[in-house]
GROMACS .gro file of C-alpha atoms in nm:
model
  452
    1MET     CA    1  -8.533  -4.473  -9.123
    2THR     CA    2  -8.711  -4.713  -8.893
    3SER     CA    3  -9.012  -4.897  -9.030
    4ILE     CA    4  -9.201  -4.893  -8.701
    5THR     CA    5  -9.579  -4.895  -8.748
    6ARG     CA    6  -9.840  -4.680  -8.574
    7ARG     CA    7  -9.955  -4.979  -8.366
    8THR     CA    8  -9.597  -5.066  -8.269
    9ALA     CA    9  -9.517  -4.707  -8.173
   10LEU     CA   10  -9.827  -4.670  -7.958
   11ARG     CA   11  -9.774  -5.009  -7.796
   12GLY     CA   12  -9.420  -4.907  -7.712
   13ALA     CA   13  -9.541  -4.575  -7.576
   14ALA     CA   14  -9.800  -4.744  -7.355
   15ALA     CA   15  -9.548  -4.995  -7.229
   16THR     CA   16  -9.304  -4.726  -7.124
   17LEU     CA   17  -9.566  -4.539  -6.924
   18ALA     CA   18  -9.500  -4.785  -6.644
   19ALA     CA   19  -9.121  -4.766  -6.675
   20PRO     CA   20  -8.925  -4.590  -6.401
   21MET     CA   21  -8.848  -4.231  -6.499
   22ILE     CA   22  -8.526  -4.200  -6.300
   23VAL     CA   23  -8.265  -4.442  -6.429
   24PRO     CA   24  -7.933  -4.546  -6.273
   25SER     CA   25  -7.657  -4.287  -6.257
   26SER     CA   26  -7.445  -4.513  -6.477
   27VAL     CA   27  -7.656  -4.400  -6.772
   28PHE     CA   28  -7.595  -4.030  -6.723
   29GLY     CA   29  -7.269  -4.004  -6.532
   30LYS     CA   30  -7.219  -3.857  -6.187
   31ALA     CA   31  -7.526  -3.633  -6.174
   32ALA     CA   32  -7.765  -3.758  -5.907
   33PRO     CA   33  -8.118  -3.832  -6.032
   34SER     CA   34  -8.263  -3.554  -5.818
   35ASN     CA   35  -8.027  -3.303  -5.982
   36ARG     CA   36  -8.122  -3.381  -6.339
   37VAL     CA   37  -8.354  -3.166  -6.545
   38THR     CA   38  -8.614  -3.403  -6.689
   39ILE     CA   39  -8.714  -3.308  -7.041
   40GLY     CA   40  -8.985  -3.391  -7.291
   41ALA     CA   41  -8.904  -3.339  -7.659
   42ILE     CA   42  -9.202  -3.214  -7.862
   43GLY     CA   43  -9.144  -3.272  -8.232
   44VAL     CA   44  -8.869  -3.525  -8.309
   45GLY     CA   45  -8.804  -3.469  -8.677
   46ARG     CA   46  -8.499  -3.328  -8.854
   47ILE     CA   47  -8.410  -3.027  -8.636
   48SER     CA   48  -8.468  -3.215  -8.310
   49ARG     CA   49  -8.255  -3.511  -8.415
   50ILE     CA   50  -7.958  -3.314  -8.552
   51HIS     CA   51  -7.968  -3.025  -8.306
   52ASP     CA   52  -8.200  -3.000  -8.006
   53MET     CA   53  -8.199  -3.355  -7.865
   54LYS     CA   54  -7.840  -3.398  -7.979
   55GLU     CA   55  -7.729  -3.099  -7.770
   56ILE     CA   56  -7.922  -3.214  -7.462
   57HIS     CA   57  -7.762  -3.558  -7.486
   58LYS     CA   58  -7.420  -3.399  -7.426
   59HIS     CA   59  -7.508  -3.311  -7.066
   60ALA     CA   60  -7.523  -3.553  -6.773
   61ASP     CA   61  -7.745  -3.319  -6.570
   62ALA     CA   62  -8.033  -3.346  -6.816
   63GLN     CA   63  -8.245  -3.646  -6.911
   64ILE     CA   64  -8.489  -3.675  -7.200
   65VAL     CA   65  -8.762  -3.890  -7.050
   66ALA     CA   66  -9.033  -3.856  -7.314
   67VAL     CA   67  -9.085  -3.764  -7.678
   68CYS     CA   68  -9.393  -3.647  -7.864
   69ASP     CA   69  -9.480  -3.638  -8.232
   70LEU     CA   70  -9.797  -3.633  -8.441
   71ASP     CA   71  -9.637  -3.879  -8.684
   72THR     CA   72  -9.613  -4.217  -8.513
   73VAL     CA   73  -9.332  -4.331  -8.743
   74ARG     CA   74  -9.127  -4.033  -8.626
   75LEU     CA   75  -9.243  -4.091  -8.271
   76GLY     CA   76  -9.115  -4.448  -8.273
   77ALA     CA   77  -8.788  -4.343  -8.432
   78GLY     CA   78  -8.747  -4.069  -8.171
   79MET     CA   79  -8.805  -4.314  -7.886
   80GLN     CA   80  -8.548  -4.550  -8.036
   81LEU     CA   81  -8.297  -4.267  -8.081
   82VAL     CA   82  -8.319  -4.161  -7.715
   83ASP     CA   83  -8.313  -4.519  -7.590
   84SER     CA   84  -8.006  -4.598  -7.799
   85ARG     CA   85  -7.826  -4.291  -7.666
   86TYR     CA   86  -7.892  -4.391  -7.304
   87SER     CA   87  -7.797  -4.752  -7.378
   88GLU     CA   88  -7.440  -4.649  -7.462
   89GLY     CA   89  -7.189  -4.794  -7.214
   90ARG     CA   90  -7.448  -5.008  -7.033
   91ASP     CA   91  -7.465  -5.385  -7.000
   92LYS     CA   92  -7.836  -5.389  -7.073
   93PRO     CA   93  -8.024  -5.180  -7.333
   94TYR     CA   94  -8.219  -4.883  -7.197
   95ALA     CA   95  -8.588  -4.877  -7.297
   96GLY     CA   96  -8.737  -4.616  -7.068
   97THR     CA   97  -8.837  -4.336  -7.308
   98ARG     CA   98  -9.209  -4.259  -7.306
   99GLY     CA   99  -9.397  -4.165  -7.622
  100TYR     CA  100  -9.692  -3.929  -7.674
  101THR     CA  101  -9.891  -3.826  -7.979
  102ASP     CA  102 -10.064  -3.536  -7.798
  103TYR     CA  103  -9.830  -3.272  -7.652
  104ARG     CA  104 -10.092  -3.169  -7.398
  105GLU     CA  105 -10.068  -3.515  -7.239
  106LEU     CA  106  -9.690  -3.474  -7.217
  107LEU     CA  107  -9.736  -3.132  -7.054
  108ALA     CA  108  -9.965  -3.291  -6.795
  109ALA     CA  109  -9.690  -3.527  -6.678
  110LYS     CA  110  -9.576  -3.405  -6.335
  111ASP     CA  111  -9.233  -3.569  -6.362
  112ILE     CA  112  -9.128  -3.353  -6.659
  113ASP     CA  113  -8.951  -3.027  -6.573
  114ALA     CA  114  -8.899  -2.876  -6.916
  115VAL     CA  115  -8.971  -2.923  -7.286
  116LEU     CA  116  -8.798  -2.880  -7.618
  117ILE     CA  117  -9.028  -2.740  -7.888
  118SER     CA  118  -8.883  -2.843  -8.224
  119THR     CA  119  -9.195  -2.822  -8.439
  120PRO     CA  120  -9.295  -2.627  -8.751
  121ASP     CA  121  -9.310  -2.251  -8.696
  122HIS     CA  122  -9.688  -2.224  -8.665
  123GLN     CA  123  -9.683  -2.447  -8.355
  124HIS     CA  124  -9.414  -2.258  -8.161
  125ALA     CA  125  -9.614  -1.989  -7.980
  126PRO     CA  126  -9.927  -2.195  -7.896
  127MET     CA  127  -9.720  -2.481  -7.755
  128ALA     CA  128  -9.491  -2.243  -7.563
  129VAL     CA  129  -9.790  -2.069  -7.403
  130HIS     CA  130  -9.947  -2.400  -7.303
  131ALA     CA  131  -9.612  -2.528  -7.173
  132VAL     CA  132  -9.540  -2.236  -6.939
  133GLN     CA  133  -9.901  -2.241  -6.820
  134ALA     CA  134  -9.841  -2.607  -6.731
  135GLY     CA  135  -9.535  -2.510  -6.527
  136LYS     CA  136  -9.270  -2.628  -6.775
  137HIS     CA  137  -8.952  -2.448  -6.873
  138VAL     CA  138  -8.918  -2.417  -7.251
  139TYR     CA  139  -8.648  -2.428  -7.515
  140CYS     CA  140  -8.825  -2.314  -7.832
  141GLN     CA  141  -8.689  -2.319  -8.183
  142LYS     CA  142  -8.688  -1.989  -8.369
  143PRO     CA  143  -8.876  -1.798  -8.503
  144ALA     CA  144  -9.077  -1.720  -8.193
  145SER     CA  145  -9.415  -1.706  -8.363
  146LEU     CA  146  -9.620  -1.711  -8.681
  147THR     CA  147  -9.773  -1.367  -8.611
  148ILE     CA  148  -9.681  -1.063  -8.404
  149ALA     CA  149  -9.997  -1.094  -8.194
  150GLU     CA  150  -9.925  -1.449  -8.086
  151GLY     CA  151  -9.560  -1.361  -8.023
  152ARG     CA  152  -9.672  -1.093  -7.780
  153ARG     CA  153  -9.911  -1.343  -7.623
  154MET     CA  154  -9.622  -1.586  -7.575
  155ALA     CA  155  -9.386  -1.330  -7.423
  156ASP     CA  156  -9.657  -1.212  -7.183
  157ALA     CA  157  -9.744  -1.569  -7.082
  158VAL     CA  158  -9.379  -1.646  -7.006
  159LYS     CA  159  -9.348  -1.335  -6.790
  160ALA     CA  160  -9.667  -1.413  -6.601
  161SER     CA  161  -9.568  -1.775  -6.542
  162GLY     CA  162  -9.221  -1.715  -6.402
  163MET     CA  163  -9.094  -2.005  -6.613
  164ILE     CA  164  -8.772  -1.989  -6.816
  165LEU     CA  165  -8.795  -1.978  -7.194
  166GLN     CA  166  -8.498  -1.974  -7.428
  167ILE     CA  167  -8.541  -1.901  -7.799
  168GLY     CA  168  -8.301  -2.102  -8.014
  169SER     CA  169  -8.105  -1.801  -8.133
  170GLN     CA  170  -7.770  -1.978  -8.119
  171GLN     CA  171  -7.567  -1.690  -8.264
  172ARG     CA  172  -7.578  -1.550  -7.909
  173GLY     CA  173  -7.381  -1.840  -7.761
  174GLN     CA  174  -7.005  -1.871  -7.737
  175ASP     CA  175  -7.043  -2.211  -7.902
  176PRO     CA  176  -7.048  -2.258  -8.197
  177TRP     CA  177  -7.013  -1.899  -8.325
  178PRO     CA  178  -6.844  -1.666  -8.075
  179GLN     CA  179  -6.772  -1.415  -8.353
  180PHE     CA  180  -7.125  -1.269  -8.328
  181HIS     CA  181  -7.072  -1.172  -7.964
  182ARG     CA  182  -6.736  -1.019  -8.055
  183ALA     CA  183  -6.875  -0.817  -8.346
  184CYS     CA  184  -7.167  -0.680  -8.145
  185GLU     CA  185  -6.941  -0.585  -7.855
  186LEU     CA  186  -6.707  -0.396  -8.088
  187VAL     CA  187  -7.001  -0.211  -8.243
  188ARG     CA  188  -7.159  -0.127  -7.908
  189ASN     CA  189  -6.827   0.019  -7.792
  190GLY     CA  190  -6.789   0.251  -8.087
  191ARG     CA  191  -6.506   0.083  -8.276
  192ILE     CA  192  -6.664   0.188  -8.606
  193GLY     CA  193  -6.779   0.525  -8.475
  194LYS     CA  194  -7.146   0.611  -8.467
  195LEU     CA  195  -7.360   0.333  -8.612
  196VAL     CA  196  -7.542   0.452  -8.921
  197HIS     CA  197  -7.666   0.152  -9.116
  198VAL     CA  198  -7.696  -0.228  -9.094
  199GLU     CA  199  -7.703  -0.470  -9.387
  200VAL     CA  200  -7.849  -0.818  -9.335
  201GLY     CA  201  -7.785  -1.074  -9.605
  202LEU     CA  202  -8.014  -1.376  -9.636
  203PRO     CA  203  -8.159  -1.557  -9.938
  204GLY     CA  204  -8.510  -1.614 -10.061
  205ASP     CA  205  -8.673  -1.949 -10.141
  206PRO     CA  206  -8.748  -2.104 -10.481
  207SER     CA  207  -9.098  -2.161 -10.609
  208GLY     CA  208  -9.222  -2.516 -10.650
  209PRO     CA  209  -9.458  -2.719 -10.867
  210ALA     CA  210  -9.824  -2.785 -10.807
  211ALA     CA  211  -9.881  -3.076 -10.570
  212PRO     CA  212 -10.203  -3.278 -10.596
  213ALA     CA  213 -10.393  -3.404 -10.296
  214MET     CA  214 -10.273  -3.732 -10.147
  215PRO     CA  215 -10.424  -3.974  -9.895
  216ILE     CA  216 -10.328  -3.880  -9.541
  217PRO     CA  217 -10.077  -4.135  -9.408
  218ARG     CA  218 -10.225  -4.351  -9.133
  219ASN     CA  219  -9.928  -4.265  -8.913
  220LEU     CA  220  -9.995  -3.886  -8.923
  221ASP     CA  221 -10.255  -3.688  -8.725
  222TYR     CA  222 -10.281  -3.428  -9.000
  223ASP     CA  223 -10.558  -3.221  -8.842
  224ALA     CA  224 -10.351  -3.170  -8.529
  225TRP     CA  225 -10.045  -3.100  -8.746
  226LEU     CA  226 -10.233  -2.811  -8.912
  227GLY     CA  227 -10.297  -2.681  -8.561
  228THR     CA  228 -10.429  -2.326  -8.548
  229THR     CA  229 -10.411  -2.282  -8.927
  230PRO     CA  230 -10.694  -2.345  -9.180
  231GLU     CA  231 -10.790  -2.687  -9.313
  232VAL     CA  232 -10.620  -2.763  -9.646
  233TYR     CA  233 -10.574  -3.088  -9.835
  234TYR     CA  234 -10.282  -3.312  -9.750
  235THR     CA  235  -9.988  -3.354  -9.982
  236GLU     CA  236  -9.646  -3.473  -9.872
  237MET     CA  237  -9.478  -3.169 -10.026
  238ARG     CA  238  -9.673  -2.949  -9.784
  239VAL     CA  239  -9.567  -3.133  -9.467
  240HIS     CA  240  -9.251  -3.344  -9.424
  241PRO     CA  241  -9.095  -3.635  -9.614
  242GLN     CA  242  -9.230  -3.972  -9.510
  243ASN     CA  243  -8.905  -4.155  -9.587
  244SER     CA  244  -8.635  -3.917  -9.467
  245PHE     CA  245  -8.526  -3.705  -9.174
  246GLU     CA  246  -8.253  -3.529  -9.370
  247ASP     CA  247  -8.450  -3.357  -9.646
  248ARG     CA  248  -8.583  -3.007  -9.590
  249PRO     CA  249  -8.958  -3.023  -9.516
  250GLY     CA  250  -9.200  -2.851  -9.750
  251TRP     CA  251  -9.385  -2.654  -9.482
  252LEU     CA  252  -9.086  -2.418  -9.464
  253ARG     CA  253  -9.193  -2.280  -9.803
  254CYS     CA  254  -9.566  -2.241  -9.730
  255GLU     CA  255  -9.692  -1.909  -9.588
  256GLN     CA  256  -9.964  -2.092  -9.397
  257PHE     CA  257  -9.695  -2.217  -9.161
  258GLY     CA  258  -9.426  -1.947  -9.176
  259ALA     CA  259  -9.305  -1.641  -9.367
  260GLY     CA  260  -9.008  -1.797  -9.546
  261MET     CA  261  -8.645  -1.697  -9.509
  262ILE     CA  262  -8.733  -1.351  -9.374
  263THR     CA  263  -8.822  -1.524  -9.045
  264GLY     CA  264  -8.648  -1.860  -9.094
  265TRP     CA  265  -8.294  -1.723  -9.112
  266GLY     CA  266  -8.391  -1.362  -9.053
  267ALA     CA  267  -8.478  -1.439  -8.691
  268HIS     CA  268  -8.108  -1.516  -8.635
  269HIS     CA  269  -7.955  -1.226  -8.824
  270VAL     CA  270  -8.205  -0.959  -8.719
  271ASP     CA  271  -8.150  -1.068  -8.360
  272THR     CA  272  -7.774  -1.022  -8.409
  273ALA     CA  273  -7.838  -0.681  -8.569
  274HIS     CA  274  -8.054  -0.575  -8.274
  275TRP     CA  275  -7.784  -0.695  -8.034
  276GLY     CA  276  -7.526  -0.472  -8.197
  277MET     CA  277  -7.772  -0.184  -8.233
  278ASP     CA  278  -7.888  -0.198  -7.868
  279MET     CA  279  -8.245  -0.248  -7.996
  280GLU     CA  280  -8.319  -0.589  -7.844
  281HIS     CA  281  -8.634  -0.469  -7.666
  282SER     CA  282  -8.765  -0.241  -7.937
  283GLY     CA  283  -8.802  -0.238  -8.315
  284PRO     CA  284  -8.814  -0.014  -8.620
  285VAL     CA  285  -9.054   0.275  -8.667
  286GLU     CA  286  -9.084   0.253  -9.046
  287ILE     CA  287  -9.052  -0.044  -9.282
  288TRP     CA  288  -9.079  -0.073  -9.661
  289GLY     CA  289  -8.969  -0.318  -9.928
  290THR     CA  290  -9.042  -0.533 -10.230
  291ALA     CA  291  -9.030  -0.906 -10.299
  292ALA     CA  292  -9.112  -1.158 -10.569
  293PHE     CA  293  -9.380  -1.407 -10.466
  294PRO     CA  294  -9.462  -1.722 -10.668
  295GLN     CA  295  -9.770  -1.697 -10.888
  296SER     CA  296  -9.829  -2.072 -10.910
  297GLY     CA  297  -9.736  -2.393 -10.734
  298LEU     CA  298  -9.771  -2.508 -10.375
  299TRP     CA  299  -9.481  -2.314 -10.227
  300ASP     CA  300  -9.565  -1.947 -10.188
  301VAL     CA  301  -9.309  -1.781  -9.958
  302HIS     CA  302  -9.101  -1.492 -10.092
  303GLY     CA  303  -8.818  -1.530 -10.342
  304PRO     CA  304  -8.572  -1.247 -10.425
  305PHE     CA  305  -8.639  -0.941 -10.209
  306GLU     CA  306  -8.508  -0.616 -10.067
  307SER     CA  307  -8.656  -0.466  -9.754
  308HIS     CA  308  -8.571  -0.159  -9.549
  309ALA     CA  309  -8.634  -0.022  -9.200
  310ARG     CA  310  -8.565   0.293  -9.005
  311TYR     CA  311  -8.527   0.303  -8.626
  312ALA     CA  312  -8.610   0.586  -8.388
  313ASN     CA  313  -8.240   0.661  -8.333
  314GLY     CA  314  -8.192   0.719  -8.708
  315VAL     CA  315  -8.015   0.391  -8.784
  316THR     CA  316  -8.140   0.224  -9.101
  317MET     CA  317  -8.142  -0.144  -9.199
  318THR     CA  318  -8.157  -0.319  -9.535
  319ILE     CA  319  -8.227  -0.692  -9.568
  320SER     CA  320  -8.162  -0.854  -9.903
  321GLY     CA  321  -8.041  -1.165 -10.078
  322ALA     CA  322  -7.809  -0.943 -10.281
  323PHE     CA  323  -7.578  -0.920  -9.978
  324GLU     CA  324  -7.342  -1.188  -9.856
  325THR     CA  325  -7.522  -1.390  -9.589
  326GLY     CA  326  -7.443  -1.233  -9.252
  327VAL     CA  327  -7.464  -0.894  -9.078
  328LYS     CA  328  -7.266  -0.582  -9.171
  329PHE     CA  329  -7.262  -0.290  -8.928
  330VAL     CA  330  -7.169   0.039  -9.096
  331GLY     CA  331  -7.054   0.333  -8.886
  332ASP     CA  332  -6.927   0.679  -8.969
  333LYS     CA  333  -6.568   0.555  -8.919
  334GLY     CA  334  -6.581   0.209  -9.078
  335TRP     CA  335  -6.768  -0.121  -9.084
  336ILE     CA  336  -6.769  -0.466  -8.926
  337PHE     CA  337  -6.904  -0.777  -9.099
  338VAL     CA  338  -6.983  -1.108  -8.929
  339THR     CA  339  -7.105  -1.438  -9.068
  340ARG     CA  340  -7.127  -1.800  -8.956
  341THR     CA  341  -6.877  -1.920  -9.215
  342GLY     CA  342  -6.589  -1.694  -9.114
  343GLN     CA  343  -6.449  -1.471  -8.845
  344VAL     CA  344  -6.526  -1.104  -8.800
  345SER     CA  345  -6.389  -0.876  -9.072
  346ALA     CA  346  -6.359  -0.498  -9.057
  347SER     CA  347  -6.274  -0.198  -9.269
  348ASP     CA  348  -5.948  -0.006  -9.255
  349PRO     CA  349  -6.027   0.339  -9.109
  350SER     CA  350  -5.772   0.493  -9.344
  351LYS     CA  351  -5.982   0.385  -9.645
  352PRO     CA  352  -6.340   0.464  -9.748
  353ALA     CA  353  -6.605   0.282  -9.550
  354ASP     CA  354  -6.732   0.100  -9.860
  355VAL     CA  355  -6.409  -0.089  -9.936
  356PRO     CA  356  -6.457  -0.459 -10.026
  357LEU     CA  357  -6.536  -0.702  -9.746
  358ARG     CA  358  -6.200  -0.877  -9.788
  359ALA     CA  359  -6.028  -0.578  -9.625
  360SER     CA  360  -5.944  -0.631  -9.261
  361ASP     CA  361  -5.802  -0.405  -8.994
  362PRO     CA  362  -5.651  -0.571  -8.685
  363ARG     CA  363  -5.666  -0.240  -8.500
  364ILE     CA  364  -6.041  -0.287  -8.484
  365LEU     CA  365  -6.055  -0.664  -8.460
  366ASP     CA  366  -5.785  -0.698  -8.194
  367SER     CA  367  -5.890  -0.405  -7.980
  368VAL     CA  368  -5.946  -0.482  -7.613
  369ILE     CA  369  -6.279  -0.403  -7.449
  370GLY     CA  370  -6.180  -0.207  -7.140
  371PRO     CA  371  -6.316  -0.264  -6.789
  372ASN     CA  372  -6.530   0.049  -6.806
  373GLU     CA  373  -6.676  -0.030  -7.149
  374ILE     CA  374  -6.985  -0.230  -7.243
  375HIS     CA  375  -6.943  -0.603  -7.187
  376LEU     CA  376  -7.221  -0.808  -7.346
  377TYR     CA  377  -7.343  -1.121  -7.171
  378LYS     CA  378  -7.118  -1.418  -7.253
  379ALA     CA  379  -7.332  -1.731  -7.260
  380PRO     CA  380  -7.235  -2.089  -7.340
  381GLU     CA  381  -7.410  -2.290  -7.614
  382GLN     CA  382  -7.783  -2.213  -7.605
  383HIS     CA  383  -7.905  -2.546  -7.466
  384ARG     CA  384  -7.635  -2.545  -7.198
  385ASN     CA  385  -7.726  -2.187  -7.114
  386TRP     CA  386  -8.092  -2.291  -7.079
  387LEU     CA  387  -8.007  -2.582  -6.849
  388ASP     CA  388  -7.788  -2.352  -6.636
  389ALA     CA  389  -8.077  -2.107  -6.609
  390ILE     CA  390  -8.310  -2.382  -6.488
  391ARG     CA  391  -8.060  -2.525  -6.241
  392THR     CA  392  -7.884  -2.213  -6.109
  393GLY     CA  393  -8.092  -1.912  -6.208
  394ALA     CA  394  -7.839  -1.790  -6.468
  395ALA     CA  395  -7.981  -1.556  -6.731
  396VAL     CA  396  -8.075  -1.699  -7.069
  397SER     CA  397  -7.920  -1.511  -7.358
  398ALA     CA  398  -8.234  -1.517  -7.576
  399PRO     CA  399  -8.542  -1.485  -7.353
  400ALA     CA  400  -8.895  -1.467  -7.485
  401GLU     CA  401  -8.909  -1.088  -7.512
  402ILE     CA  402  -8.588  -1.063  -7.715
  403GLY     CA  403  -8.692  -1.352  -7.939
  404HIS     CA  404  -9.031  -1.191  -7.991
  405ARG     CA  405  -8.881  -0.855  -8.086
  406ALA     CA  406  -8.649  -1.011  -8.344
  407CYS     CA  407  -8.934  -1.216  -8.491
  408SER     CA  408  -9.179  -0.926  -8.493
  409THR     CA  409  -8.929  -0.712  -8.685
  410CYS     CA  410  -8.895  -0.988  -8.945
  411LEU     CA  411  -9.274  -1.015  -8.971
  412LEU     CA  412  -9.301  -0.638  -9.022
  413HIS     CA  413  -9.065  -0.670  -9.318
  414TRP     CA  414  -9.290  -0.950  -9.447
  415ILE     CA  415  -9.601  -0.731  -9.410
  416ALA     CA  416  -9.429  -0.448  -9.599
  417MET     CA  417  -9.327  -0.686  -9.879
  418LYS     CA  418  -9.679  -0.832  -9.901
  419THR     CA  419  -9.858  -0.497  -9.907
  420GLY     CA  420  -9.599  -0.303 -10.108
  421ARG     CA  421  -9.653  -0.005  -9.878
  422ARG     CA  422  -9.453   0.183  -9.617
  423ILE     CA  423  -9.548   0.057  -9.274
  424ARG     CA  424  -9.538   0.294  -8.977
  425TRP     CA  425  -9.484   0.101  -8.654
  426ASP     CA  426  -9.516   0.196  -8.289
  427PRO     CA  427  -9.271  -0.039  -8.113
  428VAL     CA  428  -9.404   0.050  -7.768
  429ALA     CA  429  -9.773  -0.015  -7.835
  430GLU     CA  430  -9.683  -0.274  -8.103
  431THR     CA  431  -9.936  -0.135  -8.349
  432ILE     CA  432  -9.929  -0.037  -8.716
  433ILE     CA  433 -10.026   0.327  -8.756
  434GLY     CA  434 -10.275   0.451  -9.016
  435ASP     CA  435 -10.312   0.133  -9.224
  436PRO     CA  436 -10.599  -0.093  -9.111
  437GLU     CA  437 -10.534  -0.349  -9.386
  438ALA     CA  438 -10.173  -0.393  -9.281
  439ALA     CA  439 -10.271  -0.390  -8.912
  440ALA     CA  440 -10.505  -0.683  -8.977
  441MET     CA  441 -10.196  -0.887  -9.071
  442LEU     CA  442 -10.063  -0.867  -8.715
  443SER     CA  443 -10.276  -1.171  -8.634
  444ARG     CA  444 -10.452  -1.458  -8.809
  445PRO     CA  445 -10.772  -1.644  -8.723
  446GLN     CA  446 -10.705  -1.958  -8.519
  447ARG     CA  447 -10.908  -2.276  -8.526
  448SER     CA  448 -11.063  -2.290  -8.181
  449ARG     CA  449 -10.963  -2.650  -8.112
  450TYR     CA  450 -10.594  -2.555  -8.124
  451ALA     CA  451 -10.601  -2.186  -8.034
  452ILE     CA  452 -10.385  -2.031  -7.764
   0.00000   0.00000   0.00000
């Protein structure tokens, strides 16, 4: 962890404002400067360092030219990380990365083509809307939004802008987990017969202790970090660790900033379920479930839970921590299970459909998808897919609408768990039917200074 101070970070940021934005081709390989996608990274904490910026750095046709963070310690560390990457193999160190503490100033820079949004969940939709309105392409971490209303606002803004937005739903890419594409293609082509039910396994979160108020660190613009959400006292356990990039930040377990695992991991697995179900642009019509929520302590997202949904075509879904983490498609002739930690497994059609997951039938798994069958879009790794879309017009595998539909389904499960009631949902009008109290949970008040 660098010990850079706020003054040092801002001085470095100011100094780099005058630095040339296009650097010699020796830094990035053979790609000509005019052919590179210039990128600003918004939020340079844990997920940006280990995933988003790391993936962009693999490609010579993209250049991270600026970083932005509300924590100037993280900002300085992010600038150093990018500079050190572009210094590799050069005679002289590279020091051309600009730094911003206000993402709106980064969006105003005319020499930036696109942005990575790697912030806490509550910032995703507002920043994405502002970015496409500023004419920037967007790679946005999942989940797409904090509420269904702002997710719809984001998807509509992307469509109106004509800009390209990719949601970080990396189970759709051939790298690193091609098994999800394979499983969904087998299901869509009837290898388990008619799809009847889907099981999604994902855990809950633990409760935590009470956390007293602490002085706001001088290096953190805490009011801007809260963004659209209400003012609450600062404590480190609510935000992110001040001395580590590796530890999981506390905001992940606070409902003010997200819904917990139901959206955090659920956005991935529900998206995979929708892919196999052919429901990527729709959603359930009825949702119900139960969950344990902490009664004390700072962290208040759901713990153990079981939630259910029914779709218009009759397919049902159950999401629960009681299942092995992954997605199980159950048809009237067998099942297919897929997870990140293993390959696709399938039932033996000669045995009951509820045989243990260790059973495997190569007749299903090895079957060839014929030329006249359904072939799902094969995309490379999500960041590469996004860059290809910007450069060549290729389709992104997880556009705003699909990301919004996966997230909105997760949020409907959250609403059902919070209210303890059956929720009737119109996926076309995106409204809750006959329950004004539940319908009020489709949006949240936004502080005007940071509102979309």
